[in-house]
Short mmCIF file of C-alpha atoms in Angstrom, two decimals:
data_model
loop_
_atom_site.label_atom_id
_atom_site.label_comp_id
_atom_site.label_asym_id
_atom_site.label_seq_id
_atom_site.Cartn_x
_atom_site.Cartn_y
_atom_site.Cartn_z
CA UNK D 11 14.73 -25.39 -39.62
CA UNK D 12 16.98 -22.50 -40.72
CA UNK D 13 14.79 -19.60 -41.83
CA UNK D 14 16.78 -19.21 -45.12
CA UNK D 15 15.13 -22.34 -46.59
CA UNK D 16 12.81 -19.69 -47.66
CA UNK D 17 15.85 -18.42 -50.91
CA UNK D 18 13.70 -19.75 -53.23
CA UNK D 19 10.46 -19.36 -52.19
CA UNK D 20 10.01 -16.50 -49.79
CA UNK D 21 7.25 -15.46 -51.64
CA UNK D 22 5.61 -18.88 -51.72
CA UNK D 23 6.12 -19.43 -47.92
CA UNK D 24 4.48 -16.13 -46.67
CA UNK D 25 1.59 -16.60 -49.06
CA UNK D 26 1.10 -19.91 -47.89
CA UNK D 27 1.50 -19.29 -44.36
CA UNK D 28 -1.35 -16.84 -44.70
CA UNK D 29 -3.58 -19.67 -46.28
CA UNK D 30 -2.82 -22.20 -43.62
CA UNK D 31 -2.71 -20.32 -40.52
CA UNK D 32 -5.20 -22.31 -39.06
CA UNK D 33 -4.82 -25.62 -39.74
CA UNK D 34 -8.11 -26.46 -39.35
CA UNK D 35 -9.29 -24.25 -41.94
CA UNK D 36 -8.09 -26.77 -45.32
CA UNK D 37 -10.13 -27.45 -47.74
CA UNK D 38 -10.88 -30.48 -50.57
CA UNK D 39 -8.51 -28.33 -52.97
CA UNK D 40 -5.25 -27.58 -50.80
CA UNK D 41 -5.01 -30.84 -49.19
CA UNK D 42 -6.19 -31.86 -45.27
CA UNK D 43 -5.50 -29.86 -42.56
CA UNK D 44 -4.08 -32.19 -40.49
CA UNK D 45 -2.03 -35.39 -40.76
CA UNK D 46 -4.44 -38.35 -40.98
CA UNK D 47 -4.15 -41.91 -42.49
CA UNK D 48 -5.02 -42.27 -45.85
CA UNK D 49 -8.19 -43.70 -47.07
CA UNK D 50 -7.32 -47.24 -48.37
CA UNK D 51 -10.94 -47.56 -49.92
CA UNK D 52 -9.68 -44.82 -52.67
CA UNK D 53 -6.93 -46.97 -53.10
CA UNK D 54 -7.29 -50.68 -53.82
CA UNK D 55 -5.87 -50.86 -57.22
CA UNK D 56 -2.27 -50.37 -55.78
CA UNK D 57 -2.45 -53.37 -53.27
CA UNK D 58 -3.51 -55.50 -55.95
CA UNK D 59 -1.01 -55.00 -58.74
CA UNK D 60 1.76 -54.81 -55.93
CA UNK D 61 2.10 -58.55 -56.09
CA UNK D 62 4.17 -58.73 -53.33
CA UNK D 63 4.15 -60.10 -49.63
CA UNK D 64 4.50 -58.07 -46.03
CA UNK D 65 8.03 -57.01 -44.93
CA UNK D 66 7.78 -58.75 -41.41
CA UNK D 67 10.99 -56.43 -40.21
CA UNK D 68 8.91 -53.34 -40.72
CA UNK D 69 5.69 -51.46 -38.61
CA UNK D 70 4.78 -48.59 -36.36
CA UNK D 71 4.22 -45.28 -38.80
CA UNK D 72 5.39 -42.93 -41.52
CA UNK D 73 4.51 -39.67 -41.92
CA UNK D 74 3.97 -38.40 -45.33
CA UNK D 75 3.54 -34.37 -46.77
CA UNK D 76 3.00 -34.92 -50.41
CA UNK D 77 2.15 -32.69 -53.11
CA UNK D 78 0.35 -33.95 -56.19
CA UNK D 79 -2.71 -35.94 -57.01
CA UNK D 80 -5.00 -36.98 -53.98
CA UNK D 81 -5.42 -40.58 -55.75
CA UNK D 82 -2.07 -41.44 -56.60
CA UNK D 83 -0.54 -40.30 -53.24
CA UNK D 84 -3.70 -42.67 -51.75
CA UNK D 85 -2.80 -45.70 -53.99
CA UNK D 86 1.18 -45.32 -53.32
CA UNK D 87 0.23 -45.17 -49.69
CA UNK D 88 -1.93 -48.88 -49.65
CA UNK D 89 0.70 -50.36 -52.02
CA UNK D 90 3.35 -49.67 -49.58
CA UNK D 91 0.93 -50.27 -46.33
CA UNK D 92 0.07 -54.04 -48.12
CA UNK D 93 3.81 -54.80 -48.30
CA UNK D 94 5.34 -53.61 -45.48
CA UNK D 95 2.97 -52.95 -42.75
CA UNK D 96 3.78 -49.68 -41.61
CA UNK D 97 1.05 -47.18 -41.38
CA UNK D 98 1.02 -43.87 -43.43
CA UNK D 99 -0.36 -40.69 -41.84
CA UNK D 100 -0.58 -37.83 -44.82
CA UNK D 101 -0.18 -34.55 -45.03
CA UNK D 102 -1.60 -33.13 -49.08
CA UNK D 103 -1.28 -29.88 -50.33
CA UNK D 104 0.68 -28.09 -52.78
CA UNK D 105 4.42 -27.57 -52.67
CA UNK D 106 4.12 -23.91 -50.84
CA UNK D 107 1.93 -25.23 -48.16
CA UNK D 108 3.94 -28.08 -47.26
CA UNK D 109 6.91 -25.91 -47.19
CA UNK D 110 5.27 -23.59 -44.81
CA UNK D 111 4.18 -26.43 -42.50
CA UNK D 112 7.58 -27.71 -42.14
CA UNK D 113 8.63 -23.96 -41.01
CA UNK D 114 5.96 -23.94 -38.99
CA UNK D 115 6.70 -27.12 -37.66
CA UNK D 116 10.41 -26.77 -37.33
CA UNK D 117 10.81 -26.62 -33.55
CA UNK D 118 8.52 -29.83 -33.74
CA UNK D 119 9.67 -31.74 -36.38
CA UNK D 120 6.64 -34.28 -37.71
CA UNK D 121 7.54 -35.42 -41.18
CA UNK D 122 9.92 -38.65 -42.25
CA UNK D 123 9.77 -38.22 -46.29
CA UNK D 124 8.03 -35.10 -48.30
CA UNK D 125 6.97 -35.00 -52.01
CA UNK D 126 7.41 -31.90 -53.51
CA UNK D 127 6.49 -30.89 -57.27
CA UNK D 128 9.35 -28.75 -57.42
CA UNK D 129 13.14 -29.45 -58.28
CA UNK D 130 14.21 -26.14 -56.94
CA UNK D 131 12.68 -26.11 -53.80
CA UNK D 132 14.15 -29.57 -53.15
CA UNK D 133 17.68 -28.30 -53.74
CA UNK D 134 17.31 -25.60 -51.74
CA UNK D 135 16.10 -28.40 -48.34
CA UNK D 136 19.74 -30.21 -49.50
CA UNK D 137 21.83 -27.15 -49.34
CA UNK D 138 20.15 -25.94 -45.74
CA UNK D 139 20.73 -29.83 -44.67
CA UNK D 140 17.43 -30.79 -44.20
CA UNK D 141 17.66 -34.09 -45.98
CA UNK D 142 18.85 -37.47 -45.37
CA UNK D 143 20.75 -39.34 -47.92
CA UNK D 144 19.86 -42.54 -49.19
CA UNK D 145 22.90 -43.17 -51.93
CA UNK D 146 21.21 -47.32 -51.67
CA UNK D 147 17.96 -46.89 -52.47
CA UNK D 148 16.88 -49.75 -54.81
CA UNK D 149 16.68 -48.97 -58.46
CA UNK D 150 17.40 -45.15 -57.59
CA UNK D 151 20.29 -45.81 -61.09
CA UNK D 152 17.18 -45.98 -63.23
CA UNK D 153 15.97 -42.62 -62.63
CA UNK D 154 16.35 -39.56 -64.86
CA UNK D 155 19.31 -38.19 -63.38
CA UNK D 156 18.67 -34.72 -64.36
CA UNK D 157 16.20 -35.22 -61.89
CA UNK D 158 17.60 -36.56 -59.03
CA UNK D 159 20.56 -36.14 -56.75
CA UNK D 160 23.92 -37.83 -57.19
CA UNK D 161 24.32 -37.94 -53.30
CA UNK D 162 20.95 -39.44 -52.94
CA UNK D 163 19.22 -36.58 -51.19
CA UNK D 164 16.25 -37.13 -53.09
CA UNK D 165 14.56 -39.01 -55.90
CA UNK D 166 12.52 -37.32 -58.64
CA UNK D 167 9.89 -40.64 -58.90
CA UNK D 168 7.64 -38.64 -61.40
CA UNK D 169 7.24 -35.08 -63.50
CA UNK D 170 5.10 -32.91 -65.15
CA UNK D 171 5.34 -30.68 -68.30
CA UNK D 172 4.20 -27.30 -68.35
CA UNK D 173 2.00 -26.56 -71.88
CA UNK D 174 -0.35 -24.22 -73.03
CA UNK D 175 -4.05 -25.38 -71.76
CA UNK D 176 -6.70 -25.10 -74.11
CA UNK D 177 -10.81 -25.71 -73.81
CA UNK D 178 -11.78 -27.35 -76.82
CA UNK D 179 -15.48 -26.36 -77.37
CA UNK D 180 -14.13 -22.22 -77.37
CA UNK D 181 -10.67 -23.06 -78.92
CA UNK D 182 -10.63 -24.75 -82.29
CA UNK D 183 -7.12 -23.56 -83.52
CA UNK D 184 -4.54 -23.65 -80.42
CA UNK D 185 -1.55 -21.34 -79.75
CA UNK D 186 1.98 -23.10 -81.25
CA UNK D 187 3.96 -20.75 -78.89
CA UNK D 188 3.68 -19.07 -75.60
CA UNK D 189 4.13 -15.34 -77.24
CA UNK D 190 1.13 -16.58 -79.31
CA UNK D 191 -1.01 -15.65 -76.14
CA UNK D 192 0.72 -11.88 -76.27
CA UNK D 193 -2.22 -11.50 -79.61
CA UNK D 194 -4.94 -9.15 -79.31
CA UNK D 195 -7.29 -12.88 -79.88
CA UNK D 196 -6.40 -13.93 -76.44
CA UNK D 197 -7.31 -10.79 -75.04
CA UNK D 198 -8.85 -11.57 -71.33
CA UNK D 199 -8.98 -15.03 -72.23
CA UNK D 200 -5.78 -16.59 -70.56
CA UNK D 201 -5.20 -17.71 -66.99
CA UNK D 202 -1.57 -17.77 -65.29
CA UNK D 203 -0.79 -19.70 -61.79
CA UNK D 204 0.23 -17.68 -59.41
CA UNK D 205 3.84 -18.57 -58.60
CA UNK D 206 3.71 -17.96 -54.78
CA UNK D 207 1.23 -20.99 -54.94
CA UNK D 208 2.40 -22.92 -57.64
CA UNK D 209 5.61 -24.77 -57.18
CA UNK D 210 5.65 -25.68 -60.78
CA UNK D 211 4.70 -22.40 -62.27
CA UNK D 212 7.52 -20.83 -60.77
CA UNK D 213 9.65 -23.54 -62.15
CA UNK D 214 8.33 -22.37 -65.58
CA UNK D 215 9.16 -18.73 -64.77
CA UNK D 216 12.60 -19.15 -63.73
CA UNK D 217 13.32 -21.65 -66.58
CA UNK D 218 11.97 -19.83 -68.60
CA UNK D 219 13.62 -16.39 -67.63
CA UNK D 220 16.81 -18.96 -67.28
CA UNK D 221 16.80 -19.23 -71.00
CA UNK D 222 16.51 -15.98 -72.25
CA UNK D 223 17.50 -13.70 -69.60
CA UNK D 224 16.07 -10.30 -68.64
CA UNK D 225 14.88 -10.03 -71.96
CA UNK D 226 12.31 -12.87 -71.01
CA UNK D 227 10.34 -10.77 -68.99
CA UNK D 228 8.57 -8.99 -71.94
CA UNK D 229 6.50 -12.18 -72.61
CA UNK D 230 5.12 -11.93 -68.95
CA UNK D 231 4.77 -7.63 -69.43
CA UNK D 232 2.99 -8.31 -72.08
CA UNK D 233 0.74 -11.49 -70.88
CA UNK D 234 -0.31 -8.92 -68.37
CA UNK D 235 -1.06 -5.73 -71.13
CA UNK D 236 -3.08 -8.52 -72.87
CA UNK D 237 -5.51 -9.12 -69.70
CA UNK D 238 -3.75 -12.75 -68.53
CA UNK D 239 -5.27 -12.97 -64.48
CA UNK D 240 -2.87 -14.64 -62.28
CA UNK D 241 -5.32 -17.05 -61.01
CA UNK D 242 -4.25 -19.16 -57.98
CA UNK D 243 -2.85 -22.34 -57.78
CA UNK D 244 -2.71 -25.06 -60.79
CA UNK D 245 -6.34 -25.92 -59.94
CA UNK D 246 -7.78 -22.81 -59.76
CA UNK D 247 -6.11 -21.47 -62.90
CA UNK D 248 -7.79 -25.05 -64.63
CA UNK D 249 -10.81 -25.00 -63.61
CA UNK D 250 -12.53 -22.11 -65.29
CA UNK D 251 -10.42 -23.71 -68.60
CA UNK D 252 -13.18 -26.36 -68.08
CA UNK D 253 -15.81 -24.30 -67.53
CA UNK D 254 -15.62 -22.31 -70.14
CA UNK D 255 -15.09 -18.90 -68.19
CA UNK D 256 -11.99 -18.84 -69.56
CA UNK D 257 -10.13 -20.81 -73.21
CA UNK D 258 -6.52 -20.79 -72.20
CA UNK D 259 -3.98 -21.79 -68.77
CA UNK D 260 -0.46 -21.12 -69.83
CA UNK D 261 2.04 -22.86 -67.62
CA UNK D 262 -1.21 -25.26 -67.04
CA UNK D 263 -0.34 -28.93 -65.56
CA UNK D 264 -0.01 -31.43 -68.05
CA UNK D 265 -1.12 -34.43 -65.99
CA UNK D 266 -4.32 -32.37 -64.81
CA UNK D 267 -5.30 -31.62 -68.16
CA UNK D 268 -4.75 -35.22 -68.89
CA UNK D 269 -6.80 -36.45 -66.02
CA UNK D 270 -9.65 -33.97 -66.83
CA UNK D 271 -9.68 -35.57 -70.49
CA UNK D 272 -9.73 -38.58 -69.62
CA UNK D 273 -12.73 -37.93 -67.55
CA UNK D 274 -14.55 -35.92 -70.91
CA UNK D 275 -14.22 -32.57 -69.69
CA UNK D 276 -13.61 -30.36 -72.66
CA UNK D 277 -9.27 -29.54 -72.59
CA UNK D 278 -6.49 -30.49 -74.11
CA UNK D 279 -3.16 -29.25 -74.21
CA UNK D 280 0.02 -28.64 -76.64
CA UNK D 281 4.02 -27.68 -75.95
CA UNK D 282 4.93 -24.87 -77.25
CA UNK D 283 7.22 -25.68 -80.09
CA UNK D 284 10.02 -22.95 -78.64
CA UNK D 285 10.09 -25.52 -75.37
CA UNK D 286 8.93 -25.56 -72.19
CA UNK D 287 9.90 -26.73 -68.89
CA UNK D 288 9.19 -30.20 -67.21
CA UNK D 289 8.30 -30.10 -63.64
CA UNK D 290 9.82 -32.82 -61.43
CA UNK D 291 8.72 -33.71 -58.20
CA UNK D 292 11.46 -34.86 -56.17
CA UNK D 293 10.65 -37.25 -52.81
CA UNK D 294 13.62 -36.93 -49.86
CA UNK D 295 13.57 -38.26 -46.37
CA UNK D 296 14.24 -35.49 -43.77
CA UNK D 297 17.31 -35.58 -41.24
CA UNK D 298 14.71 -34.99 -38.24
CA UNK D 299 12.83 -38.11 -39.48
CA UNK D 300 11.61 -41.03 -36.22
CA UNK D 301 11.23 -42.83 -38.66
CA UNK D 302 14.16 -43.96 -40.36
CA UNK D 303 13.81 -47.40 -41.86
CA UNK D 304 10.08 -47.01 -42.78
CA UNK D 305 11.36 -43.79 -44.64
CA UNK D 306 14.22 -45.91 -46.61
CA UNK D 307 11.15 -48.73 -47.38
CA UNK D 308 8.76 -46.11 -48.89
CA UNK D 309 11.63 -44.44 -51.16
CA UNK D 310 12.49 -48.64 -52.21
CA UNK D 311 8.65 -48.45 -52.95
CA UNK D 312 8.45 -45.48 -54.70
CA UNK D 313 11.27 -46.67 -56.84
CA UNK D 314 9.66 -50.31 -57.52
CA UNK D 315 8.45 -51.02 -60.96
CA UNK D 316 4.44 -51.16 -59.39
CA UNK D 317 4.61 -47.75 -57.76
CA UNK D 318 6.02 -46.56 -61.12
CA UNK D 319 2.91 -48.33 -63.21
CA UNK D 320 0.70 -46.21 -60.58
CA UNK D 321 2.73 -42.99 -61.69
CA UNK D 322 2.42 -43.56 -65.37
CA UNK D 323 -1.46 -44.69 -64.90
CA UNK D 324 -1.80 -41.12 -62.88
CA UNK D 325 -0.79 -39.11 -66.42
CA UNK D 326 2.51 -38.31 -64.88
CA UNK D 327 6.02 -39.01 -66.56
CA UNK D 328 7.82 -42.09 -64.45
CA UNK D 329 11.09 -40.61 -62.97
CA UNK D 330 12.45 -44.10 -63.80
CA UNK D 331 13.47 -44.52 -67.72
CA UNK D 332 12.39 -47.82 -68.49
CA UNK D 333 8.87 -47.14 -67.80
CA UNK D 334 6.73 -45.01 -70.31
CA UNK D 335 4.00 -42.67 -69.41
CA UNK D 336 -0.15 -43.79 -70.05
CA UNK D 337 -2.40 -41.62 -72.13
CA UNK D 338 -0.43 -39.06 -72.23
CA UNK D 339 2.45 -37.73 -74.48
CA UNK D 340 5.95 -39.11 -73.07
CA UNK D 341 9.44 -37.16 -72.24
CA UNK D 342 10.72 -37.80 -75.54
CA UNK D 343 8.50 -35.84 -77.47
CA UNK D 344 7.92 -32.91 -75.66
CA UNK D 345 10.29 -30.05 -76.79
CA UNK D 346 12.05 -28.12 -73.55
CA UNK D 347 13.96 -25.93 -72.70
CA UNK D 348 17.74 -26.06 -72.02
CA UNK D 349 17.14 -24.78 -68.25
CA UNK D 350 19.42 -23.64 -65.69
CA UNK D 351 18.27 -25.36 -62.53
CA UNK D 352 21.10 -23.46 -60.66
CA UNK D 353 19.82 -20.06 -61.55
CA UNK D 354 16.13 -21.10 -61.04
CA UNK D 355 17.14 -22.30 -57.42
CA UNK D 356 19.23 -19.29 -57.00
CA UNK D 357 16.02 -16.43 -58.69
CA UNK D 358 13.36 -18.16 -57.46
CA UNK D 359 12.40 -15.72 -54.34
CA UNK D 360 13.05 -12.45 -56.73
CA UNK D 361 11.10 -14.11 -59.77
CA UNK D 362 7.61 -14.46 -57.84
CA UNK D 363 8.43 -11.09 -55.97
CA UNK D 364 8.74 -9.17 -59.19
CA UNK D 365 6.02 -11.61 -61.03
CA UNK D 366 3.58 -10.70 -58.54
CA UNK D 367 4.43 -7.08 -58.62
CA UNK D 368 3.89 -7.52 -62.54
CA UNK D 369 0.32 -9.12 -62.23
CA UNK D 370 -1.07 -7.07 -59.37
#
């Protein structure tokens, strides 16, 4: 794998190499530490609504890094097991980690198809040529194809938003917009993700910086005069939201927040009315992939009307159109940003170099 894969997310790679240096050192937060079947018994409710019977032309394996929730990716992996018969071996963690496994990995190649949950760095894996394309996939001309690639490189089968995270029990008026959180009221109250770990908090960096320019760095200089901590990945920033250690995440996960509600833990969350920046999280099969076929039947699944019920029951936006998001707030009414994927692809590895050197 070409070492300039890493002109996005340089940053991101190094810190995550750090964190996974021994693979046997993972934890219940970043994902396993090795590649191992997923559990079916977290994931029964996907072979039941699949409805559909066993692919006899398919078996043997596929090997899966995904980023995003552990239940989802474990109910998309028994839906497509039930139907086809091929085994899934997984690989979880966030975007940066599975990025730095496939450098690590690159004179050994392991992985047929990756999740990430961030456009960018997918981009970048289609300019190096890491990815296969699939123009064919079924029902790929039903996805948001803002999303996805026109050469069928990869497939953006669900998305998050990026909002302004709020505990409920300490916050009783919410911030409207994100320079709200620049008021002397939010002082040492706010959490940030770190970018180098967060593949969607650097998407909301560099869309947001894609927007307004050099200029837009004076809402992160002053997020950091105002006592904001840069506070690990998506989970890490959340979770003292929910405690109550902290009130605020800005750039927090929607469809965490949205799980963690649904679950009555204290947080909610609201879109800035300036905009803010949806997150999607693009699936590709890799040219070094053993696995060829199997790889082209899990992208069909991940397209198929069930897998896309299991997205929108997850709190995630569908990637596909015709199929609305669950207890959550859909596409159409959050406000965004006009962003410049380009130039987020293109400032990604300078944006968490310089946010870092902001925050330290």
């Amino acid at each position: 794998m070409k070492t300039n894969l890493r002109k996005r997310g340089t940053m991101l790679l190094l810190a995550s190499l750090m964190s996974i240096s021994l693979f046997g050192c993972g934890n219940a937060s970043s994902g396993n530490s090795a590649v191992e079947p997923a559990t079916s018994g977290q994931a029964a409710q996907a072979s039941s609504e699949a409805g559909t019977e066993k692919t006899d032309t398919l078996g043997g394996k596929l090997v899966l890094y995904s980023a995003g929730p552990q239940k989802l990716a474990d109910n998309l992996i028994s839906g497509f097991e039930e139907k086809t018969g091929v085994k899934v071996e997984m690989f979880q963690g966030t975007t940066g980690k599975i990025l730095a496994r496939l450098e690590a990995e690159k004179a050994n190649p392991v992985a047929d198809v990756i999740i990430l949950a961030s456009l960018p760095s997918m981009q970048s894996m289609k300019a190096e040529g890491l990815t296969l394309p699939y123009p064919e996939a079924l029902n790929s001309d039903k996805l948001n194809k803002e999303w996805s690639d026109a050469e069928g490189h990869y497939f953006s089968t669900s998305a998050s938003a990026l909002g302004i995270v709020y505990n409920t029990n300490l916050v009783s008026t919410p911030p409207k917009s994100w320079s709200d959180l620049e008021l002397a009221e939010w002082k040492d109250a706010v959490n940030i993700p770190d970018p180098t770990l967060s593949g969607s908090a650097l998407d909301f960096i560099t869309g947001y910086l894609s927007v307004n320019g050099e200029e837009g760095w004076s809402l992160f200089e002053k997020y950091k005069a105002n006592g904001v901590a840069m506070a690990g990945a998506n989970q890490e920033a959340l979770d003292p939201v929910i405690t109550g250690a902290k009130s605020v995440v800005a750039a927090g996960v929607d469809y965490m927040t949205y799980s963690a509600k649904a679950k009555g833990e204290p947080v909610d969350i609201v879109y800035p009315t300036e905009g803010t920046v949806v997150s999607p999280r693009p699936a590709a099969i890799l040219n070094t992939s053993q696995n060829v076929e199997n790889a082209k039947a899990f992208i069909d699944y991940l397209l198929s009307e069930d897998a896309q019920k299991l997205v929108a029951k997850a709190h995630l936006i569908p990637g596909r159109e015709d199929i609305e998001a669950e207890g959550r707030t859909n596409l159409k009414d959050i406000p965004l940003l006009s962003v410049d994927w380009k130039w987020m692809n293109d400032h990604g590895d300078e944006t968490a170099a310089k946010f870092s050197e902001v925050f330290k």
